[in-house]
Short mmCIF file of C-alpha atoms in Angstrom, two decimals:
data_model
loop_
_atom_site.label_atom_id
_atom_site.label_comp_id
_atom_site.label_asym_id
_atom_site.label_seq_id
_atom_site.Cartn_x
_atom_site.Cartn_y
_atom_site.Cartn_z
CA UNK A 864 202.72 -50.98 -48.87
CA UNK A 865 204.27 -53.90 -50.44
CA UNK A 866 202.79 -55.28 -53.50
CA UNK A 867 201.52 -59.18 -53.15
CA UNK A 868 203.26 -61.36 -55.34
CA UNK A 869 201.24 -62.29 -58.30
CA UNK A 870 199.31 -65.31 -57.60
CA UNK A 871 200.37 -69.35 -58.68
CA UNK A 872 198.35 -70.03 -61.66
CA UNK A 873 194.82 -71.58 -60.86
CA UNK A 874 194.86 -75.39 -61.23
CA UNK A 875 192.00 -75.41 -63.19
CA UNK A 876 193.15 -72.56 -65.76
CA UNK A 877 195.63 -73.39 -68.25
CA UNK A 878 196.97 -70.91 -71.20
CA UNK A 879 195.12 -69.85 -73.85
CA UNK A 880 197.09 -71.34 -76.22
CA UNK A 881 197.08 -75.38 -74.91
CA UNK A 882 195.32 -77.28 -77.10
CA UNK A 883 191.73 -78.21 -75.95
CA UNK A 884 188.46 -79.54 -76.89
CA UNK A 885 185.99 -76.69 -77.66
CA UNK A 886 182.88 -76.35 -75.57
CA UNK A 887 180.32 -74.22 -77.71
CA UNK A 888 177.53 -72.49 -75.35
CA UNK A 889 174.68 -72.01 -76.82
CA UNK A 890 171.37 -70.17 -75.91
CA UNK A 891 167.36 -71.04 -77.24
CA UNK A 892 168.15 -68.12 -79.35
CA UNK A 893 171.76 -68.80 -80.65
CA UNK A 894 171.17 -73.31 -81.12
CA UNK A 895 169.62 -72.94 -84.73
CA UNK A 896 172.51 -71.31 -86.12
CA UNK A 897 175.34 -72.94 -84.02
CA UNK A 898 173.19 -76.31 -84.82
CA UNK A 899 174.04 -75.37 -88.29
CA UNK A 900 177.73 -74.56 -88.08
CA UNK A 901 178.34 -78.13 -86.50
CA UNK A 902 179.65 -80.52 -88.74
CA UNK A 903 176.84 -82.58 -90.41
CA UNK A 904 178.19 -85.55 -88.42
CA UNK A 905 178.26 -84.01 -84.92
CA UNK A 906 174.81 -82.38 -85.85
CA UNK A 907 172.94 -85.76 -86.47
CA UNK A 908 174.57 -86.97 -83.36
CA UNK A 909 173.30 -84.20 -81.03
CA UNK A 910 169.93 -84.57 -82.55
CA UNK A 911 169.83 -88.19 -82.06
CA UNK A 912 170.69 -87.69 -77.86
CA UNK A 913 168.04 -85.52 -77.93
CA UNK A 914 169.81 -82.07 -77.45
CA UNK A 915 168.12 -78.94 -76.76
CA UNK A 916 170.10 -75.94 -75.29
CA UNK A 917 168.27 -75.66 -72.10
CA UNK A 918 170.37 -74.49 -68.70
CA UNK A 919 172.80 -76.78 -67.71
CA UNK A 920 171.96 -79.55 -70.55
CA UNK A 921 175.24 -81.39 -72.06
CA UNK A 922 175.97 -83.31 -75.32
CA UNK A 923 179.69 -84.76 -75.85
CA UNK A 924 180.29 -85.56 -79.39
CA UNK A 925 183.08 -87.91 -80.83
CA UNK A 926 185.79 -87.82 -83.07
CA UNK A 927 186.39 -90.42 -85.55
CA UNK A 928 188.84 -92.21 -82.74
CA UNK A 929 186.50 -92.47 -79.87
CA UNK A 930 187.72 -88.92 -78.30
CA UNK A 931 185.57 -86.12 -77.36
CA UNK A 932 185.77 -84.27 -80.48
CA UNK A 933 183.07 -81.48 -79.52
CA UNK A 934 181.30 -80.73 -76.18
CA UNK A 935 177.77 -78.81 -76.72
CA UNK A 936 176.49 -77.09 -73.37
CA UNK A 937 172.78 -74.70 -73.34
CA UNK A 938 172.76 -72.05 -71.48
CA UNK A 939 168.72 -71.45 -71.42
CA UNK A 940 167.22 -68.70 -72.47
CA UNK A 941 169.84 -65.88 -71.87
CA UNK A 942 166.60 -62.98 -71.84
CA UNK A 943 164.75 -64.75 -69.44
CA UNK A 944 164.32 -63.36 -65.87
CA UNK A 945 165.86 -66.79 -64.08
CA UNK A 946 168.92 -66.80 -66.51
CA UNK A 947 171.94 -67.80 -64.07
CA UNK A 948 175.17 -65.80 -65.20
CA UNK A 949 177.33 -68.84 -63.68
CA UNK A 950 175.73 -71.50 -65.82
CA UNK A 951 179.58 -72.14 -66.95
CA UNK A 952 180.14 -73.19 -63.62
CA UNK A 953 178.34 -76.36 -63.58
CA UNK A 954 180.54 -77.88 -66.55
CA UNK A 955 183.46 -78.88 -63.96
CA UNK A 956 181.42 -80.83 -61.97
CA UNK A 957 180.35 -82.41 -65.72
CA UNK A 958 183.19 -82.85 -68.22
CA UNK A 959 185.53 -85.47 -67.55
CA UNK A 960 189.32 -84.93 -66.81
CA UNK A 961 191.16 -83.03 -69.62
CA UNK A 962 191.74 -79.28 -71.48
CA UNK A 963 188.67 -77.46 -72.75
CA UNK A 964 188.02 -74.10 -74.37
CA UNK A 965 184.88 -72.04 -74.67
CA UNK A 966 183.62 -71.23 -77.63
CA UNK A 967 180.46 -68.60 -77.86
CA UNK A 968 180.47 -67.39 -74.48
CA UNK A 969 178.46 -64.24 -73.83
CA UNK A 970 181.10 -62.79 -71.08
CA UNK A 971 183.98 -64.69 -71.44
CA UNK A 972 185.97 -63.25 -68.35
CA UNK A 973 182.57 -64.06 -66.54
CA UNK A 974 182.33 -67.59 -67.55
CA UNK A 975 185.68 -68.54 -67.04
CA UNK A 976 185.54 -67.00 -63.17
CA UNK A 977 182.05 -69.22 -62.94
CA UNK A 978 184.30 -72.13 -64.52
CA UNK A 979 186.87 -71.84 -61.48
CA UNK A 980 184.43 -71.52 -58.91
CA UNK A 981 182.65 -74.25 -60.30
CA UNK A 982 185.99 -76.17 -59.80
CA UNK A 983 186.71 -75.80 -55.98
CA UNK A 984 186.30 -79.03 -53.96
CA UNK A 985 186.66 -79.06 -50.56
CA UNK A 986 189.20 -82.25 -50.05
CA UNK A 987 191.25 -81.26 -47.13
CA UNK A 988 189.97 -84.30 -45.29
CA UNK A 989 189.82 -86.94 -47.90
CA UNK A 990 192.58 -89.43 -49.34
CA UNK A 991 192.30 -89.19 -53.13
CA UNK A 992 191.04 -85.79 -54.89
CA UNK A 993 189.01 -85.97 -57.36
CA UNK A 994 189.57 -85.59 -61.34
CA UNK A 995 189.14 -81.40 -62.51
CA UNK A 996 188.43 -80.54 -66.31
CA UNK A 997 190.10 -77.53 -66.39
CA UNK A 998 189.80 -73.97 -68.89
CA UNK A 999 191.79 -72.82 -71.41
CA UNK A 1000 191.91 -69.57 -70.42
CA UNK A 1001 189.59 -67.30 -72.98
CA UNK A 1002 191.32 -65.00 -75.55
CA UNK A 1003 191.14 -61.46 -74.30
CA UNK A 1004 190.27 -61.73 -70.62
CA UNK A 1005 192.80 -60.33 -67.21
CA UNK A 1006 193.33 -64.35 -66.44
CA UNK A 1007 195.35 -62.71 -63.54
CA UNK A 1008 192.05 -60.89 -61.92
CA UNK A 1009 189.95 -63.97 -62.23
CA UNK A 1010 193.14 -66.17 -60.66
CA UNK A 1011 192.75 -63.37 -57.51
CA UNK A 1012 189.07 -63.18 -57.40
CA UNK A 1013 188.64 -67.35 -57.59
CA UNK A 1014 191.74 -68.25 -54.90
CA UNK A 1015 190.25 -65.66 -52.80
CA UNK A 1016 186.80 -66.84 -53.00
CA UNK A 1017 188.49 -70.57 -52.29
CA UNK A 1018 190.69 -69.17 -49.20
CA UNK A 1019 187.44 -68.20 -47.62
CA UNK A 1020 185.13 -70.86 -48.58
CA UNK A 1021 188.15 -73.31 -46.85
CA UNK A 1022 187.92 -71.53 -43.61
CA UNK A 1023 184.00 -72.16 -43.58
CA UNK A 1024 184.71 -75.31 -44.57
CA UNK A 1025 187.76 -76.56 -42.08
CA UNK A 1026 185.57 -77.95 -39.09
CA UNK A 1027 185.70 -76.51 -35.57
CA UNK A 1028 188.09 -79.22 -34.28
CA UNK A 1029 190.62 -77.93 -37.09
CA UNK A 1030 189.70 -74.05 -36.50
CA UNK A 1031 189.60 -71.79 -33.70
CA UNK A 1032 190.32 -68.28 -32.79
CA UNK A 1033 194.32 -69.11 -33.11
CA UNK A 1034 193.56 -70.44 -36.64
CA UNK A 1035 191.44 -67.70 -37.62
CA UNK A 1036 194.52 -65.42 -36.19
CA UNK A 1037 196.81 -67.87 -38.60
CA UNK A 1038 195.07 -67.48 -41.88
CA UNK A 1039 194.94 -63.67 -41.22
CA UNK A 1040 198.61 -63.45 -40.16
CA UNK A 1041 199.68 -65.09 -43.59
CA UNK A 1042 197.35 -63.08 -45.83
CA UNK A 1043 198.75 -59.97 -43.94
CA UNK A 1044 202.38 -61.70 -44.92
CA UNK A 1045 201.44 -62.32 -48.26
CA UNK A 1046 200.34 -58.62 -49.19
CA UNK A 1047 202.72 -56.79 -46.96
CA UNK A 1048 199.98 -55.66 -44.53
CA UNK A 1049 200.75 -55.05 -40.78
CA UNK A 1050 198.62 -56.71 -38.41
CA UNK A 1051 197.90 -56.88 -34.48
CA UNK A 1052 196.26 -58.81 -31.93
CA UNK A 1053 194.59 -58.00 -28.40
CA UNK A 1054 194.30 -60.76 -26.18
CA UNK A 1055 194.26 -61.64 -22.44
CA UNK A 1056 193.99 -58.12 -20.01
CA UNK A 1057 194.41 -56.47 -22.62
CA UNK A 1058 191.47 -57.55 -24.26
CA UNK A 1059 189.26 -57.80 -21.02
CA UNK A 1060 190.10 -54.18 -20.22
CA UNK A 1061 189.40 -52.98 -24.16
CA UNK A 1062 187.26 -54.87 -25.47
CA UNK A 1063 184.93 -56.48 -22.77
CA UNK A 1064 181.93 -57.56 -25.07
CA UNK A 1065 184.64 -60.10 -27.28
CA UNK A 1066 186.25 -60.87 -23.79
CA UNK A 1067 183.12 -62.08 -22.56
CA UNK A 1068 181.44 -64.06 -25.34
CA UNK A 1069 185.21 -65.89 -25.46
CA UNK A 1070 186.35 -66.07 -21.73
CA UNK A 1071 184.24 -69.45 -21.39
CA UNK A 1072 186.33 -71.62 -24.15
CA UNK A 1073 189.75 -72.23 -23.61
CA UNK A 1074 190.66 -71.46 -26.98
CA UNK A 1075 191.57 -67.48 -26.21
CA UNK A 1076 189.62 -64.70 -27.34
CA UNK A 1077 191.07 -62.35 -29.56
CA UNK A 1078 190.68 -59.23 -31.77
CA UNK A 1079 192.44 -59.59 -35.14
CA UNK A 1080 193.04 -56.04 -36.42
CA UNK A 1081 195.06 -55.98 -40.04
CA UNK A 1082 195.52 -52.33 -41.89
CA UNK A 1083 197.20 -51.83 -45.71
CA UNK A 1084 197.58 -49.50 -47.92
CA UNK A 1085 199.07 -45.49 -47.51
CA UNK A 1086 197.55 -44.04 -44.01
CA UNK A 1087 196.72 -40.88 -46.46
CA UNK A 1088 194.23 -42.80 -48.57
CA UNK A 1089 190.59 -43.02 -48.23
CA UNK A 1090 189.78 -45.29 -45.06
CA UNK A 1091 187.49 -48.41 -45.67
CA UNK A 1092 187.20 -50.63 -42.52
CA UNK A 1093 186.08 -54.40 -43.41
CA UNK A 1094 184.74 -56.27 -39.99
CA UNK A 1095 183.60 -59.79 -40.11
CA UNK A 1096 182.12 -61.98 -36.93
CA UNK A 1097 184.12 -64.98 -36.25
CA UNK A 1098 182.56 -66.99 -33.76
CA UNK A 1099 184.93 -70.35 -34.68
CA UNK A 1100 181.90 -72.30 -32.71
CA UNK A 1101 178.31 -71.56 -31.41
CA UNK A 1102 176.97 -73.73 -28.75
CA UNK A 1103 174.76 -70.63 -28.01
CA UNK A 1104 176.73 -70.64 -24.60
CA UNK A 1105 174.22 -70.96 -21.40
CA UNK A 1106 171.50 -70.50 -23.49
CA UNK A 1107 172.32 -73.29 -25.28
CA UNK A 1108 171.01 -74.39 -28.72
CA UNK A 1109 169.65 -78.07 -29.30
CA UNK A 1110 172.01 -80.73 -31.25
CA UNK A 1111 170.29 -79.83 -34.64
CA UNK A 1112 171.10 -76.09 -34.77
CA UNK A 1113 174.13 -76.71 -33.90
CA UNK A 1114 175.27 -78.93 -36.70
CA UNK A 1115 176.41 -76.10 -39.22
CA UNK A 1116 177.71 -73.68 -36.44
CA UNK A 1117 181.59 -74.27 -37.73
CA UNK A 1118 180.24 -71.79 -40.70
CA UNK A 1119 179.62 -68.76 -37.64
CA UNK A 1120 183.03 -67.52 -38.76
CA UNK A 1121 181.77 -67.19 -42.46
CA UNK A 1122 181.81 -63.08 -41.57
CA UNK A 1123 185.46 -63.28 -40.99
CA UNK A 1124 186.14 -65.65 -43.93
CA UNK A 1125 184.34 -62.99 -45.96
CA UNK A 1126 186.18 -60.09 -44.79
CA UNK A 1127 189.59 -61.85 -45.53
CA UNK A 1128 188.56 -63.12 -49.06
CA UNK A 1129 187.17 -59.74 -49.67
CA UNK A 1130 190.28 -58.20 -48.30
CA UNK A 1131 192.38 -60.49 -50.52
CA UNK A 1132 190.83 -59.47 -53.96
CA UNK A 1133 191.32 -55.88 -52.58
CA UNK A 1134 194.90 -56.15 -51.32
CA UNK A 1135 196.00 -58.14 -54.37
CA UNK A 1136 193.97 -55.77 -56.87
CA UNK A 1137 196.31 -52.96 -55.27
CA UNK A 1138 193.32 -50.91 -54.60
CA UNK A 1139 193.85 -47.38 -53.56
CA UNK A 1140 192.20 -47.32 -49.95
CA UNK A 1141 193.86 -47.42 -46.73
CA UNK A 1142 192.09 -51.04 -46.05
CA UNK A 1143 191.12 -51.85 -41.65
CA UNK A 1144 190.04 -55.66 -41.19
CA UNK A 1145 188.85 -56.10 -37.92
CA UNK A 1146 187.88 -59.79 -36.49
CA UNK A 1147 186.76 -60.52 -33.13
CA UNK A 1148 187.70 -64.17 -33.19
CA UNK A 1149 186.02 -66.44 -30.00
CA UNK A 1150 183.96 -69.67 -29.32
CA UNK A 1151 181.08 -69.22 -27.59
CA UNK A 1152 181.10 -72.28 -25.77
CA UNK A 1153 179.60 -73.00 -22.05
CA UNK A 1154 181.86 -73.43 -18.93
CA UNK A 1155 181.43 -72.08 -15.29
CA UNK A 1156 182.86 -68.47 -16.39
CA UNK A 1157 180.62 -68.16 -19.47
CA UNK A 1158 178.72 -65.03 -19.28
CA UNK A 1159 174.84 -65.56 -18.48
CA UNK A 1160 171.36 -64.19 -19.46
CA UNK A 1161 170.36 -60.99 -17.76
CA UNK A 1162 174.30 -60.42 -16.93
CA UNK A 1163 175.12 -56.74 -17.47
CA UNK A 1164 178.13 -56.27 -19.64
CA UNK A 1165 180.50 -53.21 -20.69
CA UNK A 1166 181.22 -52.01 -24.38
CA UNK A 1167 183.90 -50.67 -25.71
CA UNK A 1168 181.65 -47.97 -26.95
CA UNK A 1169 180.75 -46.69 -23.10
CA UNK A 1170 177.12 -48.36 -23.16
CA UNK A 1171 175.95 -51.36 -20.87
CA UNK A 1172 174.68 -54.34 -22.37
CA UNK A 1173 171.47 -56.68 -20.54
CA UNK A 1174 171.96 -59.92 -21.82
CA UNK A 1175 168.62 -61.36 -22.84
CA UNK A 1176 170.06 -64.30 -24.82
CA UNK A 1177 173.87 -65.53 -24.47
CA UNK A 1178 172.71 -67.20 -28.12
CA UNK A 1179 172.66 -63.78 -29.58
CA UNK A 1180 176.72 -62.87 -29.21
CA UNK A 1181 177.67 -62.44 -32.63
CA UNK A 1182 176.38 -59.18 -32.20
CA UNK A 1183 178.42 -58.54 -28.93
CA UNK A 1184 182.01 -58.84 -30.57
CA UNK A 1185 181.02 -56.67 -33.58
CA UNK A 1186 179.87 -54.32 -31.17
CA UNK A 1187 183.18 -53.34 -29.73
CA UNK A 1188 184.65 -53.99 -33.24
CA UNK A 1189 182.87 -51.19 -34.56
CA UNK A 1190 183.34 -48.86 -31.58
CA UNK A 1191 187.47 -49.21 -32.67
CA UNK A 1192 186.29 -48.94 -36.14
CA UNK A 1193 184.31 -46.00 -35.57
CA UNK A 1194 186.34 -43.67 -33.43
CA UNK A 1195 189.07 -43.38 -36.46
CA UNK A 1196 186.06 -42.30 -38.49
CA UNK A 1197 186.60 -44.43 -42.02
CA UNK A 1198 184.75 -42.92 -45.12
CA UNK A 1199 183.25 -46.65 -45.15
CA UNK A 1200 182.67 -49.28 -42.48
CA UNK A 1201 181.24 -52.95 -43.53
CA UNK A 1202 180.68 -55.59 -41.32
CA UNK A 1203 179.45 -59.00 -42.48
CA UNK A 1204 178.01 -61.41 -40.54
CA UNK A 1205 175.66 -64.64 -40.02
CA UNK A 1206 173.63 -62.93 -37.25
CA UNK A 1207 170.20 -63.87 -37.27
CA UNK A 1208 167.60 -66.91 -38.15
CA UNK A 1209 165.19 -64.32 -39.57
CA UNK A 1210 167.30 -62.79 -42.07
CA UNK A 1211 167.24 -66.31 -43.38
CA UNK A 1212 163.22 -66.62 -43.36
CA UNK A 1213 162.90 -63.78 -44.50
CA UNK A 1214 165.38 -63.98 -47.34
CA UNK A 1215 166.47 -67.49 -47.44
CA UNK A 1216 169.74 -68.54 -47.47
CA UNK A 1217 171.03 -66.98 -51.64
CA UNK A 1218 169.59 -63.49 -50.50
CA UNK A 1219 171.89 -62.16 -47.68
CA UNK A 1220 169.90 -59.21 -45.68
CA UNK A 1221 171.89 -55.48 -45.70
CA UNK A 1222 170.95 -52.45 -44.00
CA UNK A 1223 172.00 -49.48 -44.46
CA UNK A 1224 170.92 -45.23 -43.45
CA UNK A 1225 172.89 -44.20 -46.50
CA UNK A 1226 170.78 -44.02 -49.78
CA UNK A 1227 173.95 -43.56 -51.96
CA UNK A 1228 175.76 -46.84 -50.86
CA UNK A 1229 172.51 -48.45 -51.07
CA UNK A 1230 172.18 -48.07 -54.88
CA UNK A 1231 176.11 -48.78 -55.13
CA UNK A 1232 175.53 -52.22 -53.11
CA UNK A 1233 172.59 -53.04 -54.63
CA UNK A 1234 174.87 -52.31 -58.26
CA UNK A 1235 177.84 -54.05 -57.39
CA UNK A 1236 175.32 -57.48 -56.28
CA UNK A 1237 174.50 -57.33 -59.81
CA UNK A 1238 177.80 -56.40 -61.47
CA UNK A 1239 179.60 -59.30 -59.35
CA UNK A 1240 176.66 -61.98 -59.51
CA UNK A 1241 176.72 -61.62 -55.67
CA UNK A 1242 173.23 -60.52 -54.97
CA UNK A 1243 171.62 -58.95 -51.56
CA UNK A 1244 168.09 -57.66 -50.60
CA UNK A 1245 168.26 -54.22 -48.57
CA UNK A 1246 165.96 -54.42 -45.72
CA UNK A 1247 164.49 -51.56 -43.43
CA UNK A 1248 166.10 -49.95 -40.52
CA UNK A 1249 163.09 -49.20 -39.20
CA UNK A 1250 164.04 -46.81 -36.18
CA UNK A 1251 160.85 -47.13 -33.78
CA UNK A 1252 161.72 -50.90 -33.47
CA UNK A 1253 164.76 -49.40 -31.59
CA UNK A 1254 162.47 -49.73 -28.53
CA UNK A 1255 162.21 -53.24 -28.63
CA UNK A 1256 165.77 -53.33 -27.45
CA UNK A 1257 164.97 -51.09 -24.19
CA UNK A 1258 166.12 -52.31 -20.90
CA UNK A 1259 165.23 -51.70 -17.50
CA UNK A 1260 168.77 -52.02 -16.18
CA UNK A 1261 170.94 -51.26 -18.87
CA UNK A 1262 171.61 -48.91 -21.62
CA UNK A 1263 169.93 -52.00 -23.88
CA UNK A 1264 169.21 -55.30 -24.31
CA UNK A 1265 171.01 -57.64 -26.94
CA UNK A 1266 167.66 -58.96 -28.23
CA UNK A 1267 164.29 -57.77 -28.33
CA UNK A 1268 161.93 -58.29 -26.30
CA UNK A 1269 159.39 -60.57 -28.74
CA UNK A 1270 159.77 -62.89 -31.68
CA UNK A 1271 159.18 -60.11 -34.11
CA UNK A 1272 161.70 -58.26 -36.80
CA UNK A 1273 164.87 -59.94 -35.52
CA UNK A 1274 167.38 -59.33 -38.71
CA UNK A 1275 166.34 -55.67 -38.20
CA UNK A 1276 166.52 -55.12 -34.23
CA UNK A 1277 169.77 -57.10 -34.51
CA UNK A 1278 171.14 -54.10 -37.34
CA UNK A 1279 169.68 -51.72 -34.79
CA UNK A 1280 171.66 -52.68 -31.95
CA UNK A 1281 174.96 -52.74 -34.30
CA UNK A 1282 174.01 -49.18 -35.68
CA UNK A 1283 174.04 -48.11 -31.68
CA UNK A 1284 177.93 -48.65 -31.86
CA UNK A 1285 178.87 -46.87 -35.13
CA UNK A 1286 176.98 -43.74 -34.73
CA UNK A 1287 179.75 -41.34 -36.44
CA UNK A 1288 179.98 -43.24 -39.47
CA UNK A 1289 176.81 -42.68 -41.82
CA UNK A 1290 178.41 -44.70 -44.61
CA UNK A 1291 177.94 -48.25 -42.70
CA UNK A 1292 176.24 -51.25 -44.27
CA UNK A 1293 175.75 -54.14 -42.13
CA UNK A 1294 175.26 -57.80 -43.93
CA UNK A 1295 173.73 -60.44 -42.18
CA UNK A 1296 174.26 -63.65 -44.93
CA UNK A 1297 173.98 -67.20 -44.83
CA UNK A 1298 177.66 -68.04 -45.38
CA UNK A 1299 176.69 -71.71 -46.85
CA UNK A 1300 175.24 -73.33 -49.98
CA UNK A 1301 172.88 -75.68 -48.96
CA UNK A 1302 173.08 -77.40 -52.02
CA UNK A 1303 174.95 -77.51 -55.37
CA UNK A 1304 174.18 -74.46 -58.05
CA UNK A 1305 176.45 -73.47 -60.82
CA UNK A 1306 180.05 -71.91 -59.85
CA UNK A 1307 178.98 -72.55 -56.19
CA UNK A 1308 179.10 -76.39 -54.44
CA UNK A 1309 177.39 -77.44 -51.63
CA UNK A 1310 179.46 -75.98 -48.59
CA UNK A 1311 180.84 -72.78 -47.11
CA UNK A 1312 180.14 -69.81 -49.91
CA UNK A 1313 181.84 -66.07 -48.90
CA UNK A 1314 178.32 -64.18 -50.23
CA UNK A 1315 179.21 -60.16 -50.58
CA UNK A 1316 183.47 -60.81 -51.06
CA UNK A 1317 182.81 -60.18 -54.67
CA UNK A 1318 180.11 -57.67 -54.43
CA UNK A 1319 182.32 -55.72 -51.61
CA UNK A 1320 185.33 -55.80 -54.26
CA UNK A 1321 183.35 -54.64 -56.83
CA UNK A 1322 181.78 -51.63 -54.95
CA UNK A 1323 185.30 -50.62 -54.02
CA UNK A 1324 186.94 -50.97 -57.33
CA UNK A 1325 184.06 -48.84 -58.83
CA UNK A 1326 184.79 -46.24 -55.92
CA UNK A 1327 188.41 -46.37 -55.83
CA UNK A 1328 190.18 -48.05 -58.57
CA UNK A 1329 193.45 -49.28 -58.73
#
């Protein structure tokens, strides 16, 4: 294994010694004594706009020459149960252009990661970028592990991002080829025959676009260390093929990929961390678009894994590819397979879209997930695999059906049919997330968001270090 290099510095971090205007945080608790700290100037000012240090609120104060002298941000009531840990990450999208430091903050490694995922804009497509206030890196902190943890989180949000037009299976391939490059990791592709004969479930969901089907499969790390496979869904488009899905539903389907961007973010904090894990990415890249080959409702298809598939719903394919993904991923028996995904509609009712769904049989990576959502501010609801809805997946002339037979428990009959093709691994969680922000919150704008990278770093750090 070749070490990455270490990353370029974040644009929006500077060093902790360039001179900046101070930001002081404050909470309902900590504003009466910080209040009375301020200078008797700056206090009378903050009164007089009206300042109270509820979430989000902002006060800039002035020096004697007209400059910001002082910024004053509230932070809410830091006991309450609502208290948002990335509050720090709405203050890019509020300070104007310039160099400011943090004064007061409860986690300063914490904020200043919230700070610099507060910062990414998506500007790929526009002609002037806008104006960043950028950090002063806090005193103390690894500004090297919060560099890693924000570009990743940035690589993958850009993937969901980059529009359909811009990003097929072959750009998918791209982005994994040059993180592979860029960490020393060997990689390999199955494509054409190859991937017919091998693969047939990816073949088939694919065959219909003539942007090629593929299966992205990148391993790093010494073959003697414990095996974590990483699999993420990247359907670059979803017309819901034949069974085609009306104009409106398909308006976000350039985030279907967001499995894949998570499993290459996630596998770039890991990678660059060094972590001591023999590290599998697998990513069944296709379109699913419609064309006189695509594959059709009630066609019978073959798995990887030896079972027959009834399609009842061409719509419901993400779960195809990750079928044969986890049949490779499987048969080399990993001490830990993830997939990640944006599978299902009901997840998302159920849940809505900050809460991705994950399902696991394994009670001890349960309580680690559930820990490292709250250790990485990456949070996740587990949800039931409850085994007699197995049955709703029966067929008649297959081994099963791709979706159930009624409208009923569809995030959980979709984990069901996944577990089907992993049954040698007990240590497999399966997220089914929303991949997007569907509007602006703190350290994560409106757009493509990689929910679980951080949390899947985390649990793996705790289990493996560096």
């Amino acid at each position: 294994m070749t070490q990455a290099e270490a990353p370029a510095t974040h644009p929006a971090l500077l060093p902790t010694d360039t001179p900046a205007v101070p930001v002081t945080l404050v909470t309902t608790a900590s504003w009466p004594e910080a209040e009375a700290a301020l200078d008797p100037a700056h206090s009378s000012f903050a009164r007089s706009l009206g300042f109270k240090p509820k979430a989000g609120s902002l006060a800039l104060l002035p020096g004697l020459d007209g400059s910001i002298a002082r910024a004053l941000f509230g932070l809410g009531d830091a006991e309450a149960a609502t208290y948002d840990r990335l509050i720090v990450g709405k203050l890019p999208g509020l300070l104007p252009d310039g160099a400011f430091r943090l004064e007061n903050a409860p986690d300063p490694a914490e904020a200043a990661l919230a700070w610099l995922m507060g910062s990414y804009r998506f500007d790929r497509y526009q002609s002037s970028g806008s104006t960043k206030a950028r950090l002063a890196a806090p005193a103390g902190i690894d500004a090297s592990e919060i560099e890693r943890v924000a570009g990743a989180v940035a690589l993958g949000r850009d993937l969901i991002n980059t529009p359909a037009n811009d990003l097929g299976p072959a750009e998918i391939e791209a982005a994994a080829r040059a993180l592979a490059e860029r960490h020393g990791a060997a990689i390999d592709v199955t494509q054409g025959e190859e991937l017919a004969q091998e693969f047939p479930l990816i073949h088939a969901v694919g065959i219909a676009s003539p942007r090629v089907p593929r299966l992205i499969d990148v391993t790093w790390g010494p073959e003697d260390a414990p095996r974590v496979t990483l699999i993420g869904k990247g359907v670059a488009f979803d017309t819901g093929g034949l069974d085609i899905k009306p104009s409106s539903a398909m308006l976000l389907m350039k985030k279907d990929m967001g499995g894949a961007a998570v499993a290459l973010a996630a596998a770039d904090m890991i990678m660059g961390a060094g972590l001591k894990i023999r590290l599998r990415v697998l990513i069944p890249a296709v379109e699913n678009a419609v064309s006189g080959n695509a594959f059709r409702p009630s066609d019978v298809l073959p798995s990887r894994a030896g079972l027959s598939v009834e399609i009842g719903n061409t719509d419901a394919e993400g779960r195809l590819i990750l079928a044969d993904a986890l049949a490779l991923a499987d048969a080399e028996g990993p001490e830990l397979i993830l997939d990640f995904s944006t599978l299902t509609g009901a997840a998302r009712v159920a849940l809505g879209p900050d809460l991705p769904a994950f399902f696991t049989e394994d009670e001890a990576l349960a309580a680690a997930v559930a820990e490292a959502g709250r250790t990485a501010i990456d949070p996740i609801w587990r949800m039931p695999l409850h085994a007699p809805y197995a049955s709703l997946l029966d067929s008649k002339v297959a081994d099963l059906n791709n979706v159930s037979g009624g409208p009923f428990a569809g995030a959980i009959t979709a984990a069901l049919f996944l577990r089907r093709f992993a049954p040698k691994t007990k240590a497999h969680g399966h997220f089914d997330l929303y991949g997007w922000n569907p509007s602006t919150k703190p350290g994560r704008p409106e757009g493509g968001e990689v929910q679980t990278a951080r949390l899947t770093y985390a649990l793996l750090k705790a289990r493996y270090g560096t």
